[in-house]
mmCIF file with all atom_site columns, C-alpha atoms in Angstrom:
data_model
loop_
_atom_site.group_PDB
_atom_site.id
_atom_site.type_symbol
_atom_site.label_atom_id
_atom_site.label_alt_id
_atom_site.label_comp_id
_atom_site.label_asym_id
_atom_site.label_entity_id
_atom_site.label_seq_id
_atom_site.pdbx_PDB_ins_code
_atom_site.Cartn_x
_atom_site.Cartn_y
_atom_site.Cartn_z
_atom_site.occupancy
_atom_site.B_iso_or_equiv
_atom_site.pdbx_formal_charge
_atom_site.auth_seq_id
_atom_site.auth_comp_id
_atom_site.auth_asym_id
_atom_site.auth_atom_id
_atom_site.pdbx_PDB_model_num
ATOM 1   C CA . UNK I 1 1   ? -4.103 28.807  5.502  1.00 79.00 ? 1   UNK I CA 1
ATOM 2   C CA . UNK I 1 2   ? -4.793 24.780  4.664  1.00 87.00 ? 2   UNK I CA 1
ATOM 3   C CA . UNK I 1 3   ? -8.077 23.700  6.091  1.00 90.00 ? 3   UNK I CA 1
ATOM 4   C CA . UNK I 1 4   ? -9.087 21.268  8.980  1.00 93.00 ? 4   UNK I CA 1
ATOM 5   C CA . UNK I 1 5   ? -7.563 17.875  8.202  1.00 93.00 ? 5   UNK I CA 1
ATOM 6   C CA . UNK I 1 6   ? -4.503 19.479  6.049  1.00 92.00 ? 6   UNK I CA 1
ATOM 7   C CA . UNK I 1 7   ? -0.959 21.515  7.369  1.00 91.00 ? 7   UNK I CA 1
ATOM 8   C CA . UNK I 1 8   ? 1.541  22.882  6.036  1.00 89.00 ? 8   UNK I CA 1
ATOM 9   C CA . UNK I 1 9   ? 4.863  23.218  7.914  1.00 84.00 ? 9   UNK I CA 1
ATOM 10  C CA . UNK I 1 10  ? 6.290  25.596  5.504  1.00 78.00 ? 10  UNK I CA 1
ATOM 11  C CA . UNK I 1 11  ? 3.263  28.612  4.216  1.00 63.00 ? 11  UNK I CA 1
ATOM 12  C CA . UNK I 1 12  ? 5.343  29.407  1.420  1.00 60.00 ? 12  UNK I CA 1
ATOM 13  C CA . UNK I 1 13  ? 5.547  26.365  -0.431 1.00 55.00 ? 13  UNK I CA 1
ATOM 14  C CA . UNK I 1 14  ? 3.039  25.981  -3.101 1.00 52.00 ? 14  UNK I CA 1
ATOM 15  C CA . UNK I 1 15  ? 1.813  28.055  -6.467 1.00 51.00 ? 15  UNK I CA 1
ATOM 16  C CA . UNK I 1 16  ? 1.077  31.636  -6.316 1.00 54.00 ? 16  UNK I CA 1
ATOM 17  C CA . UNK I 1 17  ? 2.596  32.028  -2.801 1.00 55.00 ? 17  UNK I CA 1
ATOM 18  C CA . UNK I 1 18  ? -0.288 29.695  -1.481 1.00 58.00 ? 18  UNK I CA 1
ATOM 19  C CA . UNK I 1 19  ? 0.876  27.320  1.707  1.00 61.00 ? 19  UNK I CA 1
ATOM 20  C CA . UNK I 1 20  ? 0.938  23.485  -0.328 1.00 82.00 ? 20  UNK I CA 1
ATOM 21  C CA . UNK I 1 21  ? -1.381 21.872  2.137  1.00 88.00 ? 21  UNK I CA 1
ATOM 22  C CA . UNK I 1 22  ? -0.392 18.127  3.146  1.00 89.00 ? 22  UNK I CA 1
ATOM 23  C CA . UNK I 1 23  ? -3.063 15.500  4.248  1.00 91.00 ? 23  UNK I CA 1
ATOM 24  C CA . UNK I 1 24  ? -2.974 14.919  7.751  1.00 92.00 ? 24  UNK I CA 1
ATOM 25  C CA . UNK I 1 25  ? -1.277 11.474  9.124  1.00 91.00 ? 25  UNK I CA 1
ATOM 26  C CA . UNK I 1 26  ? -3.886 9.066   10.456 1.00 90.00 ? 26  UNK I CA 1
ATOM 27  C CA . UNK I 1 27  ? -2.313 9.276   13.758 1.00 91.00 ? 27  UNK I CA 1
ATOM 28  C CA . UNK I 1 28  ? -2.830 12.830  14.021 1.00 93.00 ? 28  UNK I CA 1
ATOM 29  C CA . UNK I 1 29  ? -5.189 15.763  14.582 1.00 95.00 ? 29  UNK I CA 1
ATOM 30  C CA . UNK I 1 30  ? -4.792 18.722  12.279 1.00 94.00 ? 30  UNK I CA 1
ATOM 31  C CA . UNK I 1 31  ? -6.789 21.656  12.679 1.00 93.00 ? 31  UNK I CA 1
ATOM 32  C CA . UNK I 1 32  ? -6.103 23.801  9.960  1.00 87.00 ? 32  UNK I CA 1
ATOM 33  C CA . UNK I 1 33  ? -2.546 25.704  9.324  1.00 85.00 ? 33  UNK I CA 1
ATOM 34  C CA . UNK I 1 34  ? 0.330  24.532  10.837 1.00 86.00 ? 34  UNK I CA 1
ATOM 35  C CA . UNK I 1 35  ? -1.641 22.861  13.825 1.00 87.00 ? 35  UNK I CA 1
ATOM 36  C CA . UNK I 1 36  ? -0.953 19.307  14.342 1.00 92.00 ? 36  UNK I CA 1
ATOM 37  C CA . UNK I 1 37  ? -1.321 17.243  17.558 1.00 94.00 ? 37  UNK I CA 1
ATOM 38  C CA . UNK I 1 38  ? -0.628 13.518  17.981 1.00 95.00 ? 38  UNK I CA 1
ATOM 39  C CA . UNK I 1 39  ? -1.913 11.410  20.872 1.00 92.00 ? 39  UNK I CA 1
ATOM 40  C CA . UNK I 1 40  ? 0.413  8.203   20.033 1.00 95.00 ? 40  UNK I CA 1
ATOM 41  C CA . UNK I 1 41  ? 3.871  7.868   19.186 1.00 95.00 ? 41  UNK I CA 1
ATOM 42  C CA . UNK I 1 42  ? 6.966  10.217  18.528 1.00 95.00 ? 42  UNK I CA 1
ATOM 43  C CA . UNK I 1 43  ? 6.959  12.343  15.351 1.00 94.00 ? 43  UNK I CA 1
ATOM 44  C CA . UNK I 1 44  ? 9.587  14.501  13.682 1.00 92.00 ? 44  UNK I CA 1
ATOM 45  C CA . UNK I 1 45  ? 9.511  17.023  11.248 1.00 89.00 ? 45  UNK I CA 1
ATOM 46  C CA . UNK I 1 46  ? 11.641 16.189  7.932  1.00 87.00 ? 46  UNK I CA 1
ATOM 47  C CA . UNK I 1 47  ? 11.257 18.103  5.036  1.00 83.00 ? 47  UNK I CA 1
ATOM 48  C CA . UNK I 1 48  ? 8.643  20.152  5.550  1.00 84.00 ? 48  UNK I CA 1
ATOM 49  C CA . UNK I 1 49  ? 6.033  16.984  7.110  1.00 86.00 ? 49  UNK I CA 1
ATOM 50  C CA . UNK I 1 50  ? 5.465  14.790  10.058 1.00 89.00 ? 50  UNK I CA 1
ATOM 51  C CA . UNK I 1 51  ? 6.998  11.543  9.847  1.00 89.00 ? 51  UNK I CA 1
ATOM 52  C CA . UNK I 1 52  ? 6.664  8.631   12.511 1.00 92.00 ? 52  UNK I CA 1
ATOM 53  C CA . UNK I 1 53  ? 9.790  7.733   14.310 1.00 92.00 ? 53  UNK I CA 1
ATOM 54  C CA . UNK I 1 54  ? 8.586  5.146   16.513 1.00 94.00 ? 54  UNK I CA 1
ATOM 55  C CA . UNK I 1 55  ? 5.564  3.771   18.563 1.00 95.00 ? 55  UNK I CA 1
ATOM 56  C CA . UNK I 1 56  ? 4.847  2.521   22.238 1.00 96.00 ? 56  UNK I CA 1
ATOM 57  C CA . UNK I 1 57  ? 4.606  -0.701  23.495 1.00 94.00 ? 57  UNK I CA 1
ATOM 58  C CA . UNK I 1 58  ? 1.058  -2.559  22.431 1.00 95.00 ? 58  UNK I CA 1
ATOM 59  C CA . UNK I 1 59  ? 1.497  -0.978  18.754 1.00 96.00 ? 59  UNK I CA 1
ATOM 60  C CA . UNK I 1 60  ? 2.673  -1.360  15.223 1.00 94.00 ? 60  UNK I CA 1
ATOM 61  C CA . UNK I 1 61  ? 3.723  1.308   13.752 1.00 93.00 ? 61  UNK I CA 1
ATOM 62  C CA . UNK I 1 62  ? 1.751  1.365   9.967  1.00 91.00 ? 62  UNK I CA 1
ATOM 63  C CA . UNK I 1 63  ? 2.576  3.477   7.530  1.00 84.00 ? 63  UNK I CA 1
ATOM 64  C CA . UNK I 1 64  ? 6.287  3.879   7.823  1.00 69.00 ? 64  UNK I CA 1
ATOM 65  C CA . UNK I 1 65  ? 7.974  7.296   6.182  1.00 57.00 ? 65  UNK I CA 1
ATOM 66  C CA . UNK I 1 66  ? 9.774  5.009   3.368  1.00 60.00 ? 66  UNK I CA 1
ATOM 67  C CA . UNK I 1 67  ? 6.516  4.111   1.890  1.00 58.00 ? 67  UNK I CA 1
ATOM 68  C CA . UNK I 1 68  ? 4.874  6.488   -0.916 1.00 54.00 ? 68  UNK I CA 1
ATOM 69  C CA . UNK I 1 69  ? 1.638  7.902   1.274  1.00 73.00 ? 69  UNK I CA 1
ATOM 70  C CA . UNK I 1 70  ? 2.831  9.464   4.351  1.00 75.00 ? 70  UNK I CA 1
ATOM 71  C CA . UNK I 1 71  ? -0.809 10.486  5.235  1.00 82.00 ? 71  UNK I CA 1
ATOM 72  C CA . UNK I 1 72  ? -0.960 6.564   6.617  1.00 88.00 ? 72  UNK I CA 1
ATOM 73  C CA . UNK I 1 73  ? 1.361  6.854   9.587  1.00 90.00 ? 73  UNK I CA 1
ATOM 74  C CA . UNK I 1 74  ? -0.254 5.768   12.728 1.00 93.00 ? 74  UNK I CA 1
ATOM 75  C CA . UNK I 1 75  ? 0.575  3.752   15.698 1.00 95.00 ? 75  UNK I CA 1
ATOM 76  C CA . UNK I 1 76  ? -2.245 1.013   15.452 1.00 95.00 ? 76  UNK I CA 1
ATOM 77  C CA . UNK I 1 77  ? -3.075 -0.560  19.157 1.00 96.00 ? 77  UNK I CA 1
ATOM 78  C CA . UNK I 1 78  ? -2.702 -4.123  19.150 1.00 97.00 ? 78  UNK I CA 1
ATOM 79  C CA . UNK I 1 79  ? -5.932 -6.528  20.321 1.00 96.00 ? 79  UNK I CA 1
ATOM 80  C CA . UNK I 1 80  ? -5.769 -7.712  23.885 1.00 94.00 ? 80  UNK I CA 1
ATOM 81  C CA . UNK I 1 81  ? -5.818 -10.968 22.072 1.00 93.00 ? 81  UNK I CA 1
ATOM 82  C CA . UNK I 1 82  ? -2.241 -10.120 20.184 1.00 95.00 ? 82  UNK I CA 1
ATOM 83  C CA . UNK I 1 83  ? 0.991  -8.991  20.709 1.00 93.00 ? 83  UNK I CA 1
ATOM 84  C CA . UNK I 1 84  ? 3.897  -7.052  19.060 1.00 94.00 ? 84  UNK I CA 1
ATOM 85  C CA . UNK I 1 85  ? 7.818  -8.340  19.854 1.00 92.00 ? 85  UNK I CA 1
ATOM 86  C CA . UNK I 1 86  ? 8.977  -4.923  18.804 1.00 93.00 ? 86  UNK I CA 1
ATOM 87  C CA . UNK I 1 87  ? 6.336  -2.061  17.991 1.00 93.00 ? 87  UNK I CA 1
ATOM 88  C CA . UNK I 1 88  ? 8.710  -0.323  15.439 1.00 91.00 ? 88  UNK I CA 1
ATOM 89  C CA . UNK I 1 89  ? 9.486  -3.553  13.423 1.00 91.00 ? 89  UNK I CA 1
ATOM 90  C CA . UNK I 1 90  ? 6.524  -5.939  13.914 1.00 93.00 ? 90  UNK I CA 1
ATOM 91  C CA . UNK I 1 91  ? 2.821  -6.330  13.129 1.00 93.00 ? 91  UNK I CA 1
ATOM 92  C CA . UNK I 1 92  ? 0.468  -7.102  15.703 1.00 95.00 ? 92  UNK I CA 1
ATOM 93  C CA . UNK I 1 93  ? 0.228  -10.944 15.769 1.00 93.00 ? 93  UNK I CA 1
ATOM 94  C CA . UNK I 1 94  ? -2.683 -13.449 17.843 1.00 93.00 ? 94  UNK I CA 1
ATOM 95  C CA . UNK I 1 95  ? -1.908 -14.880 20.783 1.00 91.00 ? 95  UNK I CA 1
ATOM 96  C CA . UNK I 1 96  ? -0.869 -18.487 20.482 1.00 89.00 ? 96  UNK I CA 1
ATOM 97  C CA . UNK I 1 97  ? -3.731 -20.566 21.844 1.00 85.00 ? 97  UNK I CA 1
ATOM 98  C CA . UNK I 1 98  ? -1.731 -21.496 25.289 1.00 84.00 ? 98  UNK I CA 1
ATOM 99  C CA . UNK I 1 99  ? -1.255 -18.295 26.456 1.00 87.00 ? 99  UNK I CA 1
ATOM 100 C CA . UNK I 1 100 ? -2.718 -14.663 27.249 1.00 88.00 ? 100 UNK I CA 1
ATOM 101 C CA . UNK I 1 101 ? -1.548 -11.818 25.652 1.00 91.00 ? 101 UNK I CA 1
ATOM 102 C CA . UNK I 1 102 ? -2.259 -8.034  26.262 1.00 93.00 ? 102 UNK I CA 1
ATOM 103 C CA . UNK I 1 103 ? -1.855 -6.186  23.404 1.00 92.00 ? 103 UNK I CA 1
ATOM 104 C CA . UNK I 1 104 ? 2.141  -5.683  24.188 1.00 90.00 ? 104 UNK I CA 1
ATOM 105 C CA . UNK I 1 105 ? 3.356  -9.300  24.852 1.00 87.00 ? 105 UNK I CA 1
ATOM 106 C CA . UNK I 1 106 ? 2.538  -12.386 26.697 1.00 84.00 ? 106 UNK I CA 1
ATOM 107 C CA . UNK I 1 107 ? 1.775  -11.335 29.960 1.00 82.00 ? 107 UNK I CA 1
ATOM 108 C CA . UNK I 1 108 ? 0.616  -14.712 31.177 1.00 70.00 ? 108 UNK I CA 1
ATOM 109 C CA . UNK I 1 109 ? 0.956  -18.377 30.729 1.00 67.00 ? 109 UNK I CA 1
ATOM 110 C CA . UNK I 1 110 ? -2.470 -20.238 30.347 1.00 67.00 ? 110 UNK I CA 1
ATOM 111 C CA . UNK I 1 111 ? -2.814 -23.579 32.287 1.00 69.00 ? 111 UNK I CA 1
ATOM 112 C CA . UNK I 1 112 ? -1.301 -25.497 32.694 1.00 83.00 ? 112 UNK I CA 1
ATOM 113 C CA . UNK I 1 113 ? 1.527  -24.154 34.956 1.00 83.00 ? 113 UNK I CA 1
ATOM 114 C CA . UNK I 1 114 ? 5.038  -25.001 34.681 1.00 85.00 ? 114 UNK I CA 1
ATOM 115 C CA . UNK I 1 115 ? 4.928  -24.566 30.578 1.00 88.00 ? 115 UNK I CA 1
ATOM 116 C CA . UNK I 1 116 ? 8.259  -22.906 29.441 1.00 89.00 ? 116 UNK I CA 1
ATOM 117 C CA . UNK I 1 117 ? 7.357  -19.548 26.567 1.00 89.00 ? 117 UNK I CA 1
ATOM 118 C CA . UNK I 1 118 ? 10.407 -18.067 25.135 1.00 90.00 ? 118 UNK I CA 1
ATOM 119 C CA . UNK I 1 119 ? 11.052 -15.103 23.075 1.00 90.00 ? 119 UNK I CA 1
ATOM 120 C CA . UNK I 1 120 ? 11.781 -16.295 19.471 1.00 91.00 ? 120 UNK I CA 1
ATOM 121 C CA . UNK I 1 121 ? 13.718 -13.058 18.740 1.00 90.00 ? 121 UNK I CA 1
ATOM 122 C CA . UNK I 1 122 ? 15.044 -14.370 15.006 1.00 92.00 ? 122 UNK I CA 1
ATOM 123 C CA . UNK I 1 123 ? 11.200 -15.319 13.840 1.00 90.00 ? 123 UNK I CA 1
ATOM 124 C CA . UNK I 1 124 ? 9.584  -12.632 15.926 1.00 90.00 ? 124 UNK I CA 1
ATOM 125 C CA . UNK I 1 125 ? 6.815  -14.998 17.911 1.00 91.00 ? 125 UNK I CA 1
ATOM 126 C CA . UNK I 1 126 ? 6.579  -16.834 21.047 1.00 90.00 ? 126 UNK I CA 1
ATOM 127 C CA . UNK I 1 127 ? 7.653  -20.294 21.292 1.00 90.00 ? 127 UNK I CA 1
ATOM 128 C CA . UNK I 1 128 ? 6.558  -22.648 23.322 1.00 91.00 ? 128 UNK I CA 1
ATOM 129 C CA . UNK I 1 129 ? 9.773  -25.035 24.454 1.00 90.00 ? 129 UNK I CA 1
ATOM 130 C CA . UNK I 1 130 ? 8.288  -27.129 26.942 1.00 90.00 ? 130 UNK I CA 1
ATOM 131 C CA . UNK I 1 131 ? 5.676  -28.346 28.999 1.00 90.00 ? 131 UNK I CA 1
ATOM 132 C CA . UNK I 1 132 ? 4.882  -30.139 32.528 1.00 89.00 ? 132 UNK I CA 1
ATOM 133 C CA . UNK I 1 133 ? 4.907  -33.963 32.822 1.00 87.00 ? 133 UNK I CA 1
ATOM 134 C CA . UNK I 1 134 ? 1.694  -35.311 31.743 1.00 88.00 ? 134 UNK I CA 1
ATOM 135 C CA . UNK I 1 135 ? 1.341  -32.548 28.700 1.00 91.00 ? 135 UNK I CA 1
ATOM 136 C CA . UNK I 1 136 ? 2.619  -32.733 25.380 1.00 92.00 ? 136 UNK I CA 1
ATOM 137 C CA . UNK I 1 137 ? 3.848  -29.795 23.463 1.00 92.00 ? 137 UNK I CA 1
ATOM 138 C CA . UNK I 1 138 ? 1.342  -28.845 20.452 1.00 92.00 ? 138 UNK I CA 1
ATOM 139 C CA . UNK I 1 139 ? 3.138  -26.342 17.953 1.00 90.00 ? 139 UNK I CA 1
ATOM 140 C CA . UNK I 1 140 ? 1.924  -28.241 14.498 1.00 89.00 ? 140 UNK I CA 1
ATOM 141 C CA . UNK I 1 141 ? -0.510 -28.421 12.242 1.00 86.00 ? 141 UNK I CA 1
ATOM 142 C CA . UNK I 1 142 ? -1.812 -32.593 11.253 1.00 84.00 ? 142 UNK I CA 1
ATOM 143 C CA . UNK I 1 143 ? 0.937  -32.195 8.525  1.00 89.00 ? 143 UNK I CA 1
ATOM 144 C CA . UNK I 1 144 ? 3.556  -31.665 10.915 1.00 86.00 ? 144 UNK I CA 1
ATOM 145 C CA . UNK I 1 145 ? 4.189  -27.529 9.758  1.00 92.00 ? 145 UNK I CA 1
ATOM 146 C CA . UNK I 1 146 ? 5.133  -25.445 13.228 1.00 91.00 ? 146 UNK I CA 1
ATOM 147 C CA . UNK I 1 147 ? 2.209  -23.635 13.752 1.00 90.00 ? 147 UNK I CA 1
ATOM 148 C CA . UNK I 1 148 ? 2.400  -20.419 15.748 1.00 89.00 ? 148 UNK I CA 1
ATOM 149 C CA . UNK I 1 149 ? -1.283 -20.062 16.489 1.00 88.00 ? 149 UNK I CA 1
ATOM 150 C CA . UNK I 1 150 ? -1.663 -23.763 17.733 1.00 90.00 ? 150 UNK I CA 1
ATOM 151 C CA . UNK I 1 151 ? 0.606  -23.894 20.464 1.00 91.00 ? 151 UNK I CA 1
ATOM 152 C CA . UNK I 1 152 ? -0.511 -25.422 23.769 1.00 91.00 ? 152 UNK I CA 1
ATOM 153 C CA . UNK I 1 153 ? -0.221 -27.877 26.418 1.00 91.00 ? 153 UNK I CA 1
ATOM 154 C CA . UNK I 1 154 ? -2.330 -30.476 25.631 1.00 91.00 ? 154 UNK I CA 1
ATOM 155 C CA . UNK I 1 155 ? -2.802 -33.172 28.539 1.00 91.00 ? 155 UNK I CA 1
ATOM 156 C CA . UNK I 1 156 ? -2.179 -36.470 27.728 1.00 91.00 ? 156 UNK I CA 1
ATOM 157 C CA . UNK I 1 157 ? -5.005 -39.257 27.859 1.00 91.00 ? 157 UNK I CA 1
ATOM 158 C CA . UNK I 1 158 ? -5.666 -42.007 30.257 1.00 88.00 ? 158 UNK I CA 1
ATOM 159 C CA . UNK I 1 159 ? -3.341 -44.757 30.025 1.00 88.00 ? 159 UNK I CA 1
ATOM 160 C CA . UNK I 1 160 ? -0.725 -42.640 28.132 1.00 90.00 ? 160 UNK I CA 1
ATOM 161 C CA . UNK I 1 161 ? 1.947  -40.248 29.615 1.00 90.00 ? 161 UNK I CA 1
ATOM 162 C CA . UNK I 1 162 ? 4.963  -37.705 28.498 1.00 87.00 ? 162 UNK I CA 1
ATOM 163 C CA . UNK I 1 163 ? 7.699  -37.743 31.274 1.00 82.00 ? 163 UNK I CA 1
ATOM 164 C CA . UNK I 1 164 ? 10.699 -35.418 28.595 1.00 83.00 ? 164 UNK I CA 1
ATOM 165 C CA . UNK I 1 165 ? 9.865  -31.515 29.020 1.00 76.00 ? 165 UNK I CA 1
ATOM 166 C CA . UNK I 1 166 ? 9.443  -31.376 25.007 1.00 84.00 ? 166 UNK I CA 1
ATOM 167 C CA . UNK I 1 167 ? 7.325  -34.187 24.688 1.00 89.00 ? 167 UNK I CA 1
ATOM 168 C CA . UNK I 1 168 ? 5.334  -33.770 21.578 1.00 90.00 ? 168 UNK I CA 1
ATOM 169 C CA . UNK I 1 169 ? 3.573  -37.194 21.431 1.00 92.00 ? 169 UNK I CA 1
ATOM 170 C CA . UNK I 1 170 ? 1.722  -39.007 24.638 1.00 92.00 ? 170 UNK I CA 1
ATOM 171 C CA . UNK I 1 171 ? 3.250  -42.763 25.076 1.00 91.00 ? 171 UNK I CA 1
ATOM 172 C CA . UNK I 1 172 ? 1.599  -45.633 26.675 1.00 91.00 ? 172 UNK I CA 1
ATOM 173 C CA . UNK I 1 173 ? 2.655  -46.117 30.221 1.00 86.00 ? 173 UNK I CA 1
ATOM 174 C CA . UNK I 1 174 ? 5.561  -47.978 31.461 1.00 83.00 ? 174 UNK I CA 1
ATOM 175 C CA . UNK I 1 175 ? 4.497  -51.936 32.253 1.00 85.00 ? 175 UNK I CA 1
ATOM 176 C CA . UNK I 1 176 ? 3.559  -52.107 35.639 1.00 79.00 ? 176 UNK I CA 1
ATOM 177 C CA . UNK I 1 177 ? 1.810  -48.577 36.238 1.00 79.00 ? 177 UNK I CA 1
ATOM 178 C CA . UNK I 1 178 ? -1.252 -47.179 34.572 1.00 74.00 ? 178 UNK I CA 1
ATOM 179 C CA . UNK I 1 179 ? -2.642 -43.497 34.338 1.00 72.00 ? 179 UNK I CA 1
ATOM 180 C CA . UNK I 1 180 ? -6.484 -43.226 35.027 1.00 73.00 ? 180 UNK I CA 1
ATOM 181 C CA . UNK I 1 181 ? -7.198 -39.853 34.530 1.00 69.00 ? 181 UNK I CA 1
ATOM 182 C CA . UNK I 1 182 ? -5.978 -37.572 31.501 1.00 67.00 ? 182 UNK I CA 1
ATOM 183 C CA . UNK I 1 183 ? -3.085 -34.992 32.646 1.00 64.00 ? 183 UNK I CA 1
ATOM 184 C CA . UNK I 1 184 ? -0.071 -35.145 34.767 1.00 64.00 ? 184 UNK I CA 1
ATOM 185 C CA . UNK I 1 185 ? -0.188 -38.115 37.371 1.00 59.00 ? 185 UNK I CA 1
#
């Protein structure tokens, strides 16, 4: 019989008719033997071990059964601060600075309101398209390289304004009309 934190599916396997005892997966529970109990995720037997098949929204799934040590298979839980497009397929990745996140997705927009999030299914992120007049769209670093973790609405100062949904840069106001206050008018 393999010990507490070992199984064996098949007892027979092994030298001298003794059960070949398997590490037990980091998402599971093994109690000695053939007792194995998992709290996250769905699990199959193939080929005499547990491999993971998939994992619930609000985790990645590490440890997939292609990869040499099977004893790393878990479903991790993602951060409230991070979120995974597809749990099966994707790491856990921080919530972009303009929104809230809660472990599964963006659950919220952050102010201001109106700003447009879409599902960026070919990159696997967020993306922020647009935002309200009198915000500009941040999604760059200083050398102009989209950066995921930067976008936000950013309000546009006094005596400067962004009228276009997808303004990215805050443009002195039209002749005639000035904007004392920073954000929308």
């Amino acid at each position: 019989r393999c010990r507490a934190g070992t199984y064996s599916l098949d007892p027979l396997v092994g030298p001298a008719s003794e059960p070949s005892c398997l590490a037990c997966p980091a998402g599971g529970r093994c109690a000695g033997g053939d007792e194995v109990t998992f709290a996250v995720g769905d699990w199959a037997e193939e080929q005499g071990m547990f491999v993971l098949k998939s994992c619930p929204p609000g985790h990645e799934l590490v440890g997939r059964s292609d990869q040499v040590d099977a004893a790393a298979q878990q479903c991790k839980p993602c951060l409230q601060t991070e979120y995974v497009m597809d749990p099966n397929r994707d790491s856990c990745t921080a919530c972009p600075n303009g929104a809230v996140c809660d472990g599964s997705g963006l659950v919220a927009r952050a102010e201001p309101a109106g700003a447009v999030w879409v599902a960026d299914m070919e990159q696997r992120i967020y993306r922020l398209l647009s935002c309200p007049t009198g915000y500009r769209v941040v999604n760059s670093s200083a050398d102009g390289v989209f950066a995921q973790q930067l976008q936000q609405c950013s309000a546009c100062p006094e005596g400067r304004e962004c009228t276009a949904a997808s303004c990215q840069t805050c443009l002195p106001c039209a002749p005639g009309s000035f904007k004392d206050m920073a954000g929308p008018f």
